[in-house]
Structure formats: C-alpha cells, structure tokens
Coordinates of C-alpha atoms in Angstrom, one line a residue:
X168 CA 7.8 3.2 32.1
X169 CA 10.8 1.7 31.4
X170 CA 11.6 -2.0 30.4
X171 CA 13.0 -2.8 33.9
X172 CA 10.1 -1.2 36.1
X173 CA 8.0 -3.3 34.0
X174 CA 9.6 -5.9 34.6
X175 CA 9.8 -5.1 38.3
X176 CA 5.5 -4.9 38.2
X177 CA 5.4 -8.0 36.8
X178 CA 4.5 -6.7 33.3
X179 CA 5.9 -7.8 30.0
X180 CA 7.0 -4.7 28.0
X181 CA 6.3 -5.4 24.7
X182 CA 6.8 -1.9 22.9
X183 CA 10.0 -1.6 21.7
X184 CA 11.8 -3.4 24.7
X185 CA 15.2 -3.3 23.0
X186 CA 15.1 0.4 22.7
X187 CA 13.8 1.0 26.2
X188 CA 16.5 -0.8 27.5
X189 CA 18.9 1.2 25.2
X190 CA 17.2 4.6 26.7
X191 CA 17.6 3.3 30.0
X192 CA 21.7 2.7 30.0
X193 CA 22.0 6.1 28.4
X194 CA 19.5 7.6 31.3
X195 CA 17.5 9.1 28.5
X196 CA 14.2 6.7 29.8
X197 CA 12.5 9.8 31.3
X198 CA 8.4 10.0 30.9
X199 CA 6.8 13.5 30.6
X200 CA 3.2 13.8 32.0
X201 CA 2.9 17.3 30.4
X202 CA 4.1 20.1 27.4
X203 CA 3.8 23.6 27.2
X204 CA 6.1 26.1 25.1
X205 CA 9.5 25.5 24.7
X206 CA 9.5 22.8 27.9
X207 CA 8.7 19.6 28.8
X208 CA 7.4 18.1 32.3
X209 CA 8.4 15.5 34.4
X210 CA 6.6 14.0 37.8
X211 CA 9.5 14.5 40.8
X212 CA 9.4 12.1 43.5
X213 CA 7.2 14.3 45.7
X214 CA 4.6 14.6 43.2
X215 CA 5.3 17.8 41.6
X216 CA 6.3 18.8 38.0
X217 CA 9.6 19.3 37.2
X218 CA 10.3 21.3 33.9
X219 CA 12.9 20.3 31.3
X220 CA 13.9 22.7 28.7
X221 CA 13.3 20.9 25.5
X222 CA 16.5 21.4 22.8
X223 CA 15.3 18.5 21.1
X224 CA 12.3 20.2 19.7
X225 CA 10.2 16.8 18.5
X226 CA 13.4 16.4 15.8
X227 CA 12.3 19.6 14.7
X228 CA 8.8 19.5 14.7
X229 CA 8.2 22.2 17.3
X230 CA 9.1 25.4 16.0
X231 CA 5.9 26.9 17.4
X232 CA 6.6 25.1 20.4
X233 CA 4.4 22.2 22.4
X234 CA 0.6 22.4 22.7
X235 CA 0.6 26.4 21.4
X236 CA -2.3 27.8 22.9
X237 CA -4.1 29.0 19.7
X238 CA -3.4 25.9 17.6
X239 CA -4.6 23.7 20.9
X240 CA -7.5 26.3 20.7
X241 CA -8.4 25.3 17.0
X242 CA -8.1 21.8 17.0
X243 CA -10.1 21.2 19.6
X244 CA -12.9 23.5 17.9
X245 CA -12.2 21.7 14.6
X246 CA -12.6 18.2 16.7
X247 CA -16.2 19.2 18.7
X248 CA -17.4 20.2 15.0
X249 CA -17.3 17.5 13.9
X250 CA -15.2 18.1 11.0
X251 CA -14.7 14.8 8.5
X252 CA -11.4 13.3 9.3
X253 CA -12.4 10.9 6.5
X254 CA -13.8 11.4 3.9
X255 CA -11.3 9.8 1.4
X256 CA -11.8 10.0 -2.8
X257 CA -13.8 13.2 -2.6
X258 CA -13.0 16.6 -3.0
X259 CA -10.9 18.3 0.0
X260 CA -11.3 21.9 -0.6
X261 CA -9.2 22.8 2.8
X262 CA -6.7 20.7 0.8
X263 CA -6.6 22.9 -2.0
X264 CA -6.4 26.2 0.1
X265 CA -3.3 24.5 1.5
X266 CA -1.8 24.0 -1.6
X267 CA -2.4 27.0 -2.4
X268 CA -0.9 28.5 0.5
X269 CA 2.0 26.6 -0.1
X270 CA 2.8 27.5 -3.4
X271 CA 2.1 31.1 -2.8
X272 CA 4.9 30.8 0.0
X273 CA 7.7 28.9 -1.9
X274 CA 6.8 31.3 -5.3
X275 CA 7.5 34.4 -3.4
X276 CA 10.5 33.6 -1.4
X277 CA 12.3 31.5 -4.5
X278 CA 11.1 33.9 -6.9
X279 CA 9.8 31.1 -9.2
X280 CA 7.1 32.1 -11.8
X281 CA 6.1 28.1 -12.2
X282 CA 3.6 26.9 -9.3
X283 CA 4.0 23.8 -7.8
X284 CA 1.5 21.0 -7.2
X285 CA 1.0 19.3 -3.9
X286 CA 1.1 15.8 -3.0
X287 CA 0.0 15.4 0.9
X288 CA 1.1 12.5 3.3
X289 CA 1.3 11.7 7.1
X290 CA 5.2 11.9 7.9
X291 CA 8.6 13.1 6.2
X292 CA 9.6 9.9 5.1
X293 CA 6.5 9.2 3.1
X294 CA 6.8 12.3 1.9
X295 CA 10.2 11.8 0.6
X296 CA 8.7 8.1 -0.5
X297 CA 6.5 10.0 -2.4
X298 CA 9.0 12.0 -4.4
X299 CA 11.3 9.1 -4.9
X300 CA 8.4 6.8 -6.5
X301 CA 6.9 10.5 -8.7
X302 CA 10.7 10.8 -9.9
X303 CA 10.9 7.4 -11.1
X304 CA 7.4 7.6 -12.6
X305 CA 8.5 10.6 -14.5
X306 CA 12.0 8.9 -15.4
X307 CA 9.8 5.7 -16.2
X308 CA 7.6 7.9 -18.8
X309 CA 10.6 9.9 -20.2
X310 CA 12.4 6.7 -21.3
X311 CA 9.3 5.0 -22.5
X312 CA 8.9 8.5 -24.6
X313 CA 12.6 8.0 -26.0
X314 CA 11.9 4.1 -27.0
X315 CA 8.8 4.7 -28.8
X316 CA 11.0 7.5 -31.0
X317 CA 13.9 5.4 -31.9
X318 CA 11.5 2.6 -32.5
X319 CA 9.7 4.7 -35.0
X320 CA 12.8 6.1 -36.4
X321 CA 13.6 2.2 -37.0
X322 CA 10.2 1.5 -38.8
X323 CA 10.6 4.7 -41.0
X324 CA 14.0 3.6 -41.9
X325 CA 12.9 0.3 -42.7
X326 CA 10.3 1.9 -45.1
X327 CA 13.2 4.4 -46.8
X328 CA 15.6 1.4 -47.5
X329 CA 13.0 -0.8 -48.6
X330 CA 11.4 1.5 -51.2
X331 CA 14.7 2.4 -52.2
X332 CA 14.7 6.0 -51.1
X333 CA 17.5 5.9 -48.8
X334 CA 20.6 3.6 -48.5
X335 CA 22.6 2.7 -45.0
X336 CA 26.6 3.5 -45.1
X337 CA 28.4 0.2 -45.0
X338 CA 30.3 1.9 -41.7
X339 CA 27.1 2.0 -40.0
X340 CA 26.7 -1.6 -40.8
X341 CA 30.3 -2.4 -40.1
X342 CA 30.2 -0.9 -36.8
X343 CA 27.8 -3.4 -35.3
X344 CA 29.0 -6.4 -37.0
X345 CA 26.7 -6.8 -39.9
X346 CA 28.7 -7.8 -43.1
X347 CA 26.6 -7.4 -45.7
X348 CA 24.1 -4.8 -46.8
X349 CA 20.7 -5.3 -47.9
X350 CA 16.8 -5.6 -46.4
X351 CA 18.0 -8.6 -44.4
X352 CA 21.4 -7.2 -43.1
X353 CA 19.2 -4.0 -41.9
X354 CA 17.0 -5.9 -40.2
X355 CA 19.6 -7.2 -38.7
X356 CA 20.9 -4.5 -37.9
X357 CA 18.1 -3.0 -36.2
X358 CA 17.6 -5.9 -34.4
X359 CA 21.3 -5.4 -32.5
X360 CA 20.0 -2.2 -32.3
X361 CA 17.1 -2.6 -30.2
X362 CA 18.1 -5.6 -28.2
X363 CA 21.2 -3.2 -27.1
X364 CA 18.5 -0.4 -26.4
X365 CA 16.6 -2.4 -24.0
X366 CA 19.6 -3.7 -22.0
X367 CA 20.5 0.0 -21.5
X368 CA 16.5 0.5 -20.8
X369 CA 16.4 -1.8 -18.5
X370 CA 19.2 -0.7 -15.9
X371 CA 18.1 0.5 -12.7
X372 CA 17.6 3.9 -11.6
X373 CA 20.3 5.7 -9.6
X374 CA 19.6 8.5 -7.0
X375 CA 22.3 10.7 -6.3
X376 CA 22.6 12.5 -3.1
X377 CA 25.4 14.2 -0.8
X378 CA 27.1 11.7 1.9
X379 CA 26.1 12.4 5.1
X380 CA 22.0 12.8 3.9
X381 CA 19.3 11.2 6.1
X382 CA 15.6 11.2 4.6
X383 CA 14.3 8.5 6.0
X384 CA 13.7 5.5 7.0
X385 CA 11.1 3.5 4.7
X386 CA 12.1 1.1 1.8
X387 CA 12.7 3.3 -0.4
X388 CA 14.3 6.3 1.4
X389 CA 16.5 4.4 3.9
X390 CA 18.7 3.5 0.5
X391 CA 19.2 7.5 0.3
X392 CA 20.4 7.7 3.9
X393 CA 24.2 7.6 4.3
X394 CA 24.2 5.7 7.6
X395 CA 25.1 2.4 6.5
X396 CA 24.1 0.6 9.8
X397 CA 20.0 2.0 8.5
X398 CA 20.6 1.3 5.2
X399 CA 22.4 -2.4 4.9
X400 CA 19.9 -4.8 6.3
X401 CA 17.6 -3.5 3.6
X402 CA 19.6 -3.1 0.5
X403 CA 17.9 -5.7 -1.9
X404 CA 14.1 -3.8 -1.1
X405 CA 14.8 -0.4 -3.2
X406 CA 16.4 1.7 -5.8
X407 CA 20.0 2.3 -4.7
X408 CA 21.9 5.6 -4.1
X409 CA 25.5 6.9 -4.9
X410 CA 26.3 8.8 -2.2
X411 CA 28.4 12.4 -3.5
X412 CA 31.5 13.6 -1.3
X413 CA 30.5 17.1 -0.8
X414 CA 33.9 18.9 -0.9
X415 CA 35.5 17.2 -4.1
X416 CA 34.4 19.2 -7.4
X417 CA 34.0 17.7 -10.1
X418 CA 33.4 14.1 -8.6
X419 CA 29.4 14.7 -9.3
X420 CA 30.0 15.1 -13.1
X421 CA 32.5 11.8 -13.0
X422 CA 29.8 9.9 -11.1
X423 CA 26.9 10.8 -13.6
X424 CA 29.3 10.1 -16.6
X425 CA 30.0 6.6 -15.0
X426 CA 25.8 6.4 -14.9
X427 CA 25.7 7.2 -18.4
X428 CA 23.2 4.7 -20.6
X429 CA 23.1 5.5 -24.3
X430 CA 20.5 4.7 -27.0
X431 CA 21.1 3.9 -30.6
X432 CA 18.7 5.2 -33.4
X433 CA 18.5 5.7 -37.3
X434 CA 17.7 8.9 -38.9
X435 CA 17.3 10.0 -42.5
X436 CA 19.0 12.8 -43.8
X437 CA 19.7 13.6 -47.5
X438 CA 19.0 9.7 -48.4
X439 CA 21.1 8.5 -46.3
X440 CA 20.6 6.6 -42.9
X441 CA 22.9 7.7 -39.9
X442 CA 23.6 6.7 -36.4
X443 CA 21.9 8.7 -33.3
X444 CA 22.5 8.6 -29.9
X445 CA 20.4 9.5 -27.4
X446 CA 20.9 9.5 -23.6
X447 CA 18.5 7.2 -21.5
X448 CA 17.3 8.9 -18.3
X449 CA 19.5 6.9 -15.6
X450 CA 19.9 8.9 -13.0
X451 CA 16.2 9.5 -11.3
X452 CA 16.9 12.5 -9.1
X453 CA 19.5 14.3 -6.8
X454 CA 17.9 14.1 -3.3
X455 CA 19.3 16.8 -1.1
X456 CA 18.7 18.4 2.2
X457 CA 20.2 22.0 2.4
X458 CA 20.9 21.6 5.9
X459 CA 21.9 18.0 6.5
X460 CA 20.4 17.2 10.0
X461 CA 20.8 13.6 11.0
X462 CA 24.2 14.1 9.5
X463 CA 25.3 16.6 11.8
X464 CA 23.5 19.9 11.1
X465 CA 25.6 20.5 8.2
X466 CA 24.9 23.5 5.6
X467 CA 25.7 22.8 1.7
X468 CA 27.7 25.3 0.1
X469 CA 26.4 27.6 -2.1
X470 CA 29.3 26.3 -4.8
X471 CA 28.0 22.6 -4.0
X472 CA 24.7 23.6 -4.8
X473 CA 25.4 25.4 -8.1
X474 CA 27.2 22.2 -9.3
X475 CA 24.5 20.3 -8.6
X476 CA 22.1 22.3 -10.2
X477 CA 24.3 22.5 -13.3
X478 CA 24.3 18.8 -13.8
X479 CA 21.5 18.0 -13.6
X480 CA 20.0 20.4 -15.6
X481 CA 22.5 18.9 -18.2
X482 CA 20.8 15.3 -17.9
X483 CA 17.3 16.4 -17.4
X484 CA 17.3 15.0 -13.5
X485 CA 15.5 16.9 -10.7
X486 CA 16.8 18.2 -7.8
X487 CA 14.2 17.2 -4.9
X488 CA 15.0 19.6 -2.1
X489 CA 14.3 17.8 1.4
X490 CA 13.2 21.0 3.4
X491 CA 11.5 18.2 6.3
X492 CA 14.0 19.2 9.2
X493 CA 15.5 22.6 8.1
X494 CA 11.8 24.0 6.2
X495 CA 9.0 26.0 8.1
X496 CA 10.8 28.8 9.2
X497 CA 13.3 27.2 11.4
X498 CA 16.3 29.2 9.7
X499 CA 14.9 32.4 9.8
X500 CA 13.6 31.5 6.2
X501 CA 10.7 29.2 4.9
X502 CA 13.3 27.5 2.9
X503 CA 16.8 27.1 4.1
X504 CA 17.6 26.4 0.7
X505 CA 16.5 30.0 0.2
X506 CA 19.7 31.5 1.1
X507 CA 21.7 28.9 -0.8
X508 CA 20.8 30.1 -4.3
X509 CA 19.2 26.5 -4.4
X510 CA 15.7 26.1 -6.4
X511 CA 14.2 22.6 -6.3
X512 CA 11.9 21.0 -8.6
X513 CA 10.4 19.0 -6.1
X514 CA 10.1 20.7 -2.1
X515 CA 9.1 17.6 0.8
X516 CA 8.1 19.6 3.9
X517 CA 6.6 18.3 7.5
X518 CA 7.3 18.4 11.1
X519 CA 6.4 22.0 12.5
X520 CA 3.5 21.8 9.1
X521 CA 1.5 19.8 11.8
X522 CA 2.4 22.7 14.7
X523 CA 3.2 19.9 17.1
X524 CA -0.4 18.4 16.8
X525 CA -1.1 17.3 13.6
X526 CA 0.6 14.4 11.7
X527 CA 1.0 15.8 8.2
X528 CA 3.7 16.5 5.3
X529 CA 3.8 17.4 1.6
X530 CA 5.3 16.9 -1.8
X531 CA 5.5 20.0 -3.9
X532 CA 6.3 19.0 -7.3
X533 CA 7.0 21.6 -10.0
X534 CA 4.6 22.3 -12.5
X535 CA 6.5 21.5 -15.3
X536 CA 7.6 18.2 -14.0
X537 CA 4.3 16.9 -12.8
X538 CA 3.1 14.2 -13.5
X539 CA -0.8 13.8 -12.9
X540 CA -1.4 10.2 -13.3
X541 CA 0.6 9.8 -10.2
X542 CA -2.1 10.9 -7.9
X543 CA -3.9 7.5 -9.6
X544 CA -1.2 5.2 -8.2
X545 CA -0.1 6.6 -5.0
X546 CA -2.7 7.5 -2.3
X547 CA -2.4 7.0 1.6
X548 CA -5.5 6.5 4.1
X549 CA -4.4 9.4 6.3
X550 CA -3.1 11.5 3.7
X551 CA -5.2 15.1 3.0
X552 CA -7.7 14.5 6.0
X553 CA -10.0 17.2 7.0
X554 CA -8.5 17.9 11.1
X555 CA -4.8 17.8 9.3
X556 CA -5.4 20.3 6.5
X557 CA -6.7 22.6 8.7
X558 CA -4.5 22.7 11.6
X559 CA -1.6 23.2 8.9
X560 CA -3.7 26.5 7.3
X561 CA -3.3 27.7 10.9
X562 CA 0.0 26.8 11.2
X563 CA 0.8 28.7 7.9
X564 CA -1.2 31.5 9.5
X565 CA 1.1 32.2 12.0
X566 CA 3.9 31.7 10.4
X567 CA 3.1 34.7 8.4
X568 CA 1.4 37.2 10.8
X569 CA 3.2 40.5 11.4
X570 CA 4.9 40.2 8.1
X571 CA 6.6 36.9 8.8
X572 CA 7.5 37.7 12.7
X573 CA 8.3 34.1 13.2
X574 CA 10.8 34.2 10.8
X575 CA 12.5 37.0 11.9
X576 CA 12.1 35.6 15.7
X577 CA 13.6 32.1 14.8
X578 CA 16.8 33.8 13.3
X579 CA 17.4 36.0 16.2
X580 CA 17.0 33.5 18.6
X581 CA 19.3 31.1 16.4
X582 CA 22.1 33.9 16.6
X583 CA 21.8 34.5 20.4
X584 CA 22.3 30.6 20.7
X585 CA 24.6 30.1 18.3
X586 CA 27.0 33.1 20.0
X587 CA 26.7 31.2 23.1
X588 CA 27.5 27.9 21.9
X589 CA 30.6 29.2 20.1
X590 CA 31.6 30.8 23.5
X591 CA 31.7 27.5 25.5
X592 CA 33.6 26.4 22.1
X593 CA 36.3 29.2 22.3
X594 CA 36.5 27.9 26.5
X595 CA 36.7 24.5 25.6
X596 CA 38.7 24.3 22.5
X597 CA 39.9 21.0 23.7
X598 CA 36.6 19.3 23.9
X599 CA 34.4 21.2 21.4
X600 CA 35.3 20.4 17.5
X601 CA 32.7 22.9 16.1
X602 CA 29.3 24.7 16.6
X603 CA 27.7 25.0 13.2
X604 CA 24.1 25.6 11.7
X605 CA 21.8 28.7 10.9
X606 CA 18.6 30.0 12.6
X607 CA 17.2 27.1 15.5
X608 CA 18.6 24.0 13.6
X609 CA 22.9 24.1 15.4
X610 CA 24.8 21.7 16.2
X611 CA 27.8 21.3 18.4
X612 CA 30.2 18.9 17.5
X613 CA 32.5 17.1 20.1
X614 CA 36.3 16.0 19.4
X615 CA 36.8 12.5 19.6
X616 CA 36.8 11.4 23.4
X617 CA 38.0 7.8 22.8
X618 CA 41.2 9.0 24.6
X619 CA 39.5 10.8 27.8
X620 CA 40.9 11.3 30.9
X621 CA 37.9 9.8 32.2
X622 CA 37.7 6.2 31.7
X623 CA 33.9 5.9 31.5
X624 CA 33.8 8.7 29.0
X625 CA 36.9 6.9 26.5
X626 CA 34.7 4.0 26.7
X627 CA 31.4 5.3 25.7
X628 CA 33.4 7.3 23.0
X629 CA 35.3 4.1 21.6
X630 CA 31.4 2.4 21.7
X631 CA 30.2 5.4 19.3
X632 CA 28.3 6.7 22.6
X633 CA 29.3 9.5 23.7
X634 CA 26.8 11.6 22.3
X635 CA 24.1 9.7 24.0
X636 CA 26.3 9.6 27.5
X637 CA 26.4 13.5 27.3
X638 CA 22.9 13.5 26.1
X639 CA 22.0 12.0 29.2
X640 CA 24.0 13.7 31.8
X641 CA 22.2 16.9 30.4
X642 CA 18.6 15.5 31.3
X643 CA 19.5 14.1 34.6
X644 CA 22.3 16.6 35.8
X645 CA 20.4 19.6 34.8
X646 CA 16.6 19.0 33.2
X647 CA 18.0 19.9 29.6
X648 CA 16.8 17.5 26.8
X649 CA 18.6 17.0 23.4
X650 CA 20.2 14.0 21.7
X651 CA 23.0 13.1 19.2
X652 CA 22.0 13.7 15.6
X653 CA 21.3 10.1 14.2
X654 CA 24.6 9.6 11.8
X655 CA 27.0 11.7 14.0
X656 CA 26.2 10.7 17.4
X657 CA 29.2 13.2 18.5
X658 CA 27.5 16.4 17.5
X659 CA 24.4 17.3 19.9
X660 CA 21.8 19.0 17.6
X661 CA 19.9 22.0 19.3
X662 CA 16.1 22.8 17.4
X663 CA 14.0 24.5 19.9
X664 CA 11.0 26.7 19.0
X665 CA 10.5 30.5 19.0
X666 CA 9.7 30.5 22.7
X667 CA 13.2 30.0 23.7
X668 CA 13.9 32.6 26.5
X669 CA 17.2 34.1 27.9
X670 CA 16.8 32.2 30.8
X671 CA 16.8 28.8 28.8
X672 CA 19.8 30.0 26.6
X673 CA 21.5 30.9 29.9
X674 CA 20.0 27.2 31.5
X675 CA 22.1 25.7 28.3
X676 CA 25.6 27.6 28.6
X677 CA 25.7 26.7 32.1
X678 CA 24.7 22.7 32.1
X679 CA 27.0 22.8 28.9
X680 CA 30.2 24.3 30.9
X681 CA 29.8 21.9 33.5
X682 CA 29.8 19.0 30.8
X683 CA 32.6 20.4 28.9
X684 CA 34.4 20.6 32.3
X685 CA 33.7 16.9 32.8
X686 CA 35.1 15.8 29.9
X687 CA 38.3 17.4 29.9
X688 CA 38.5 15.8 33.4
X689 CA 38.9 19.2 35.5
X690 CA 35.1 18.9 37.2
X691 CA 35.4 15.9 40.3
X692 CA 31.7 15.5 39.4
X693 CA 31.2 12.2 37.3
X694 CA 28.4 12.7 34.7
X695 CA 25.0 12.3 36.3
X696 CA 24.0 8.5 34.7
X697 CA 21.6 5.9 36.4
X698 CA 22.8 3.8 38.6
X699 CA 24.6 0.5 37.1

C-alpha cells in the first residue's frame, strides 16, 4: 500500500514513507499478492491475478526462480521438523557440508589446488563486511609481524655495537641527522628510526577497487561503492577506497606507488650495520566484482584483470572477488570470474545461495590467507543457522544435477535474450547506447534523453530519471518488471531465472519496441505513468 492510500485510510505510513512516495511518482508502487517461476502477481481490479514477468529477478537472487517447487517442498519439511534454527556456538555440521560443497565447486572450476575456508552471513553486504574487516585483520597481523622484526633487528644491533662486534657507517648516521657516532648517537639513531616506523605503521588502510563497483551498503562497504551520493554522508565511519579507472593501464601501479609506506631496519652483515627497507602492508585488498552490476552490468577485461592480479601479487594484497550479483550460475558459470582468467583469494557469494527463500551468504577465504582467530571476533546471530544451511545444500543440489544443467540453461537463455536485446538496439540505434553482459545478468543502456523530443522524457532524463520513468512504463504499459541498475540509472539491468520462456523473451522485445518508439517520439502513446 502506498504512502498516499495510506494516507487516504487514515493510516500513518511509517515504513519507509520517503521511498514509497518515490515508488509512487515513478509508478513502480505495485504490491504482488503471489510468486511462482519466473513471474510475479498482481490483484486486477476485478479481483483476479494479473501476471508480471519479473526481469528484475530479486537483484539477482532468483536464478532458480520464485517459490521453486522443490526448494518450497524442503523448507517446509525442514520447518515441520523442527530443525534448530538456533543453536548458536555449537557445532553446525550442515555448515560444514556446505563449506565443503562450496570449496569442492570453486576448486574444480578455478582449478585451484588450495581449499578455501568459509565464513557464513545473512546478506551480500555482510558478507563483503566480512572480507573487508578479515583483510584488515590479516594486514593488521602482517605489519605487527614486520614491527616486531625490525624491532629485533634494532635490539640485536644495539648488542653488536655495544660489545664492539660491529660498527655503523657514519653515512647511515648522516643520513638521519645524527652527527656523531657512538652508543648514544645509535640510540639515537634508532630512536628516529622507530618513531618514523610507527608514523608509517600507523597510516590507514587503502582498498582499491575499479570505479563504477557497488558492494554494498554497510559502514564499511558503502566506502567501496563508487556512487558518491551512497558513499558521502558516511565518509568519516570506515576505511576509505581509491577508486581505479578501468581502461587506463598502468594507473593501478601509479596509485599503489603513491600508497607506498616504507620501514627502516638495521642489519648486520660482515661487522658492519646497514640500512633495510621494508614495505608496510598499506593497501588492504583490491575489492572487485567481475561483472560490475549496480554499475551498469559491466564485464572487466581479461587485460584489467591480469593487471590487477600482477600487482597485487607484487605487494602481498588480496584480490577479494565479489561473485554476490554475477556468482551461482547466473553466467552460465559458478564464477563469472571463471571465464576472466581471474582467481581470487577471497570469493563473497549470496543471493540465489538462499534459492529465493533463504537469507544467506558466504566468505570463502583462501587457505593460505586465513586467518582463524577471525572466527573469535566476528560472529553474527543469524549467521550459519540450521533452516539456512540446508536450503543452500539444496540449492547447490540443483545447481549441479544433470552435470551442471542449470548452467548450461542460464547461458542459453542469456544468449537468446541478449540477441534480442541487441535487435531492438540495431532498430533503435538512436535511443539504445549499448546491450552488454553475459549469461542472465544484461544490461541495456539508453543514450542520454535530456534532449527528447518528448518533453516529459528530457525532463526526467535531465533529473537522472529516466531509467526509473522507463522502468515504470514497463510495469504499467505492459506487466514487465525491471529497474535501473543503482549507479547508472540509464541502463535497465535484465536477471531473470532459468524459467524464462520464449514467450517472456518475445513479452520483453515487444513492450521494449513500443518504449523505444516512445522515446524517439514516433509512438502518439505517452508512457503509461500514474496519474499526476
């Protein structure tokens, strides 16, 4: 119910009234009484349902499509046997099958020999939390690692000068501003040393990640989201980002150089003391999504990745690999990273890992990377229940039945739609920009409309709403639901499920013609918007 036939009853709407309203002037407030497959239902003013093909997928969360009859089926025998939802701090052995299950997945389709450790949560943001906080934890344990070496290089030096086994150069002296040598100047000495060691310590971790990313939208995670109107109000809460143009090589390396944080040491060699240097761990992680969704539905390239994988196997940084929107199969791969040549040290996965029921997402974190006192400082009430777990096994389950069927469906599906889309691109090369994605994560990006013949539509484009206008002509015109991706409201993302039939794809193309036709200003139909 919307904020003004709330109002209209005589009752306050207190949930989210702002964005009701919001739905409302876009004509996007529509309630659905029921879900089933790859369609949604509205009540029609005579009572019955009316069915509304469902592009918008949950945000990607659907790939098995609503309420599938044999995950329905299973949670609902889970929930009459009484299965313990919580039973939190004891062992979760449905927990460990999934993480096994996972691993098993990931190993054989990156062709990694290392397994990977699961951290479980509720949603993708916490998720991505998660690997943020591990990441700095790791970075955190590294440094603390370095200190304690250069600290006992100092007190070994100390001993070497002192007993008169070794002597300091006067240049090493000279070059911090000591003038004299001796027990006292070296003390002195290390003294600058240190106090120039824990300045550099002390700075701030970086995250790096490409411009355009979205993963999420929690204190910590909304800093790594590109959108500046998400991430502003909350700048002072987290650890910041620098955000990495992703067609400019090279820029990555001149950004981590500008990181850069060096430590100073002492070393013995021959009876002499020399000067180290050591790099301090600055740069925490490079956060990615292989297929940027909010951004746009926007696939890395292969040469983007492999630059990013070189550096920051250089400086010792992970590569986190945000598989949330574009993991599960949706690409016609578990991973779409997969197909990039891209292997991650830490995977985040969700949405369709609940099949549409379940509120449930992971952290895989590379073996070699882990850090097990992590799982002592970061814990969540919901996180590895018993009814989760287990709808996710199932999940998993048919996922991989037939040999990975799903897979193979979601990529043939994603080519029929994406020929289709391209189609009404190659008719309306004047209103479409581009149709882009892989598999059932596309996108279809609109030129800029701020100069429509249409004086409604030039307005909503020069408002940064044309995306939603369009969004909303498609539910009420023609029972098609799908919205503007968050950070580029001009492309309309498109992330049904497997269930997808011709008759939807031909459903699409036509309410899509009739839009494009609108736009350009050769249809006499205005767009289909509530009244006012």
């Amino acid at each position: 119910m919307t904020d003004a036939s709330n109002a209209s009853a005589g009752r306050p709407q207190l949930a989210e009234p702002h964005l009701g309203a919001v739905l409302a002037s876009a004509g996007l407030d529509a309630e659905y009484v029921r879900a089933e497959g790859n369609h949604l239902y509205q009540r029609g003013e005579d009572g019955r349902e009316v069915a509304v093909v469902d592009y918008a997928g949950g945000y990607g969360s659907l790939l098995l499509g609503h309420n599938h009859p044999a995950i329905t089926a299973y949670a609902q025998e889970l929930l009459q046997s009484g299965v313990p939802v919580h039973a939190q701090f004891s062992l979760h052995p449905e927990a460990a099958e999934l993480a096994l299950a996972l691993d098993g997945i990931v190993r054989r389709e990156t062709g990694d020999t290392e397994p990977f450790f699961a951290v479980f949560a509720n949603t993708g943001a916490e998720a991505n939390e998660a690997a943020l906080k591990h990441a700095e934890m790791d970075r955190g344990m590294r440094l603390g690692a370095l200190l304690d070496s250069v600290r006992s290089g100092f007190d070994a030096v100390r001993d070497a000068v002192r007993d008169g086994s070794a002597t300091v150069p006067a240049e090493v002296f000279a070059r911090f501003g000591v003038d004299a040598p001796g027990p006292a100047a070296l003390d002195m000495l290390i003294g600058r040393l240190a106090a120039h060691n824990e300045e550099q310590a002390g700075r701030p971790p970086v995250f790096l990640t490409p411009e355009g990313s979205f993963h999420g939208k929690l204190a910590g995670t909304v800093q790594l989201t590109h959108n500046e109107g998400y991430r502003a109000p909350f700048r002072a809460l987290a650890a910041q980002a620098r955000f990495v143009p992703l067609d400019r090589p090279g820029t990555l390396r001149k950004i981590v150089d500008e990181e850069r944080a060096t430590l100073f040491g002492l070393v013995l060699e021959d009876g002499r003391v020399r000067l180290s240097e050591h790099e301090a761990p600055v740069v925490c992680a490079f956060v990615l999504e292989p297929i940027q969704g909010e951004g746009g539905i926007r696939e890395l390239s292969a040469e983007f990745v492999q630059e990013i994988q070189d550096v920051c196997a250089e400086i010792g940084a992970p590569v986190v690999v945000d598989e949330i929107q574009s993991g599960m199969g949706r690409t016609g791969d578990f991973l779409a990273s997969t197909r990039l040549g891209l292997r991650g040290d830490y995977y985040t996965l969700a949405k369709s890992l609940g099949g549409g029921l379940a509120k449930i997402s992971v952290l895989l974190v590379r073996a070699s990377r882990y850090r097990g006192e992590f799982e002592l400082v970061h814990s969540s009430t919901f996180a590895k229940d018993g009814f989760s777990n287990r709808v996710a096994l199932k999940v998993l389950e048919l996922l991989e039945a037939d040999g990975g069927a799903a897979y193979r469906k979601a990529a043939e599906l994603g080519d029929r739609l994406l020929a289709m889309l391209g189609a009404v691109r190659e008719d309306f090369p004047e209103v479409v920009k581009d149709v882009r994605g892989r598999g059932l994560i596309l996108g279809l990006e609109f030129h800029d409309q701020s100069g429509a013949p249409v004086p409604a539509i030039a307005e909503a484009a020069r408002a940064g709403l044309f995306g939603y206008l369009v969004a909303g002509h498609l539910l009420r015109g023609h029972r098609v639901r799908t919205f503007p991706t968050a950070s580029a409201p001009e492309t309309l993302r498109f992330e049904p499920s497997i269930l997808l039939s011709d008759d939807d794809i031909a459903w699409l193309e036509t309410a899509l013609r009739d839009t494009c036709d609108i736009v350009r200003g050769g249809y006499r139909r205005p767009l289909a918007l509530p009244a006012g």
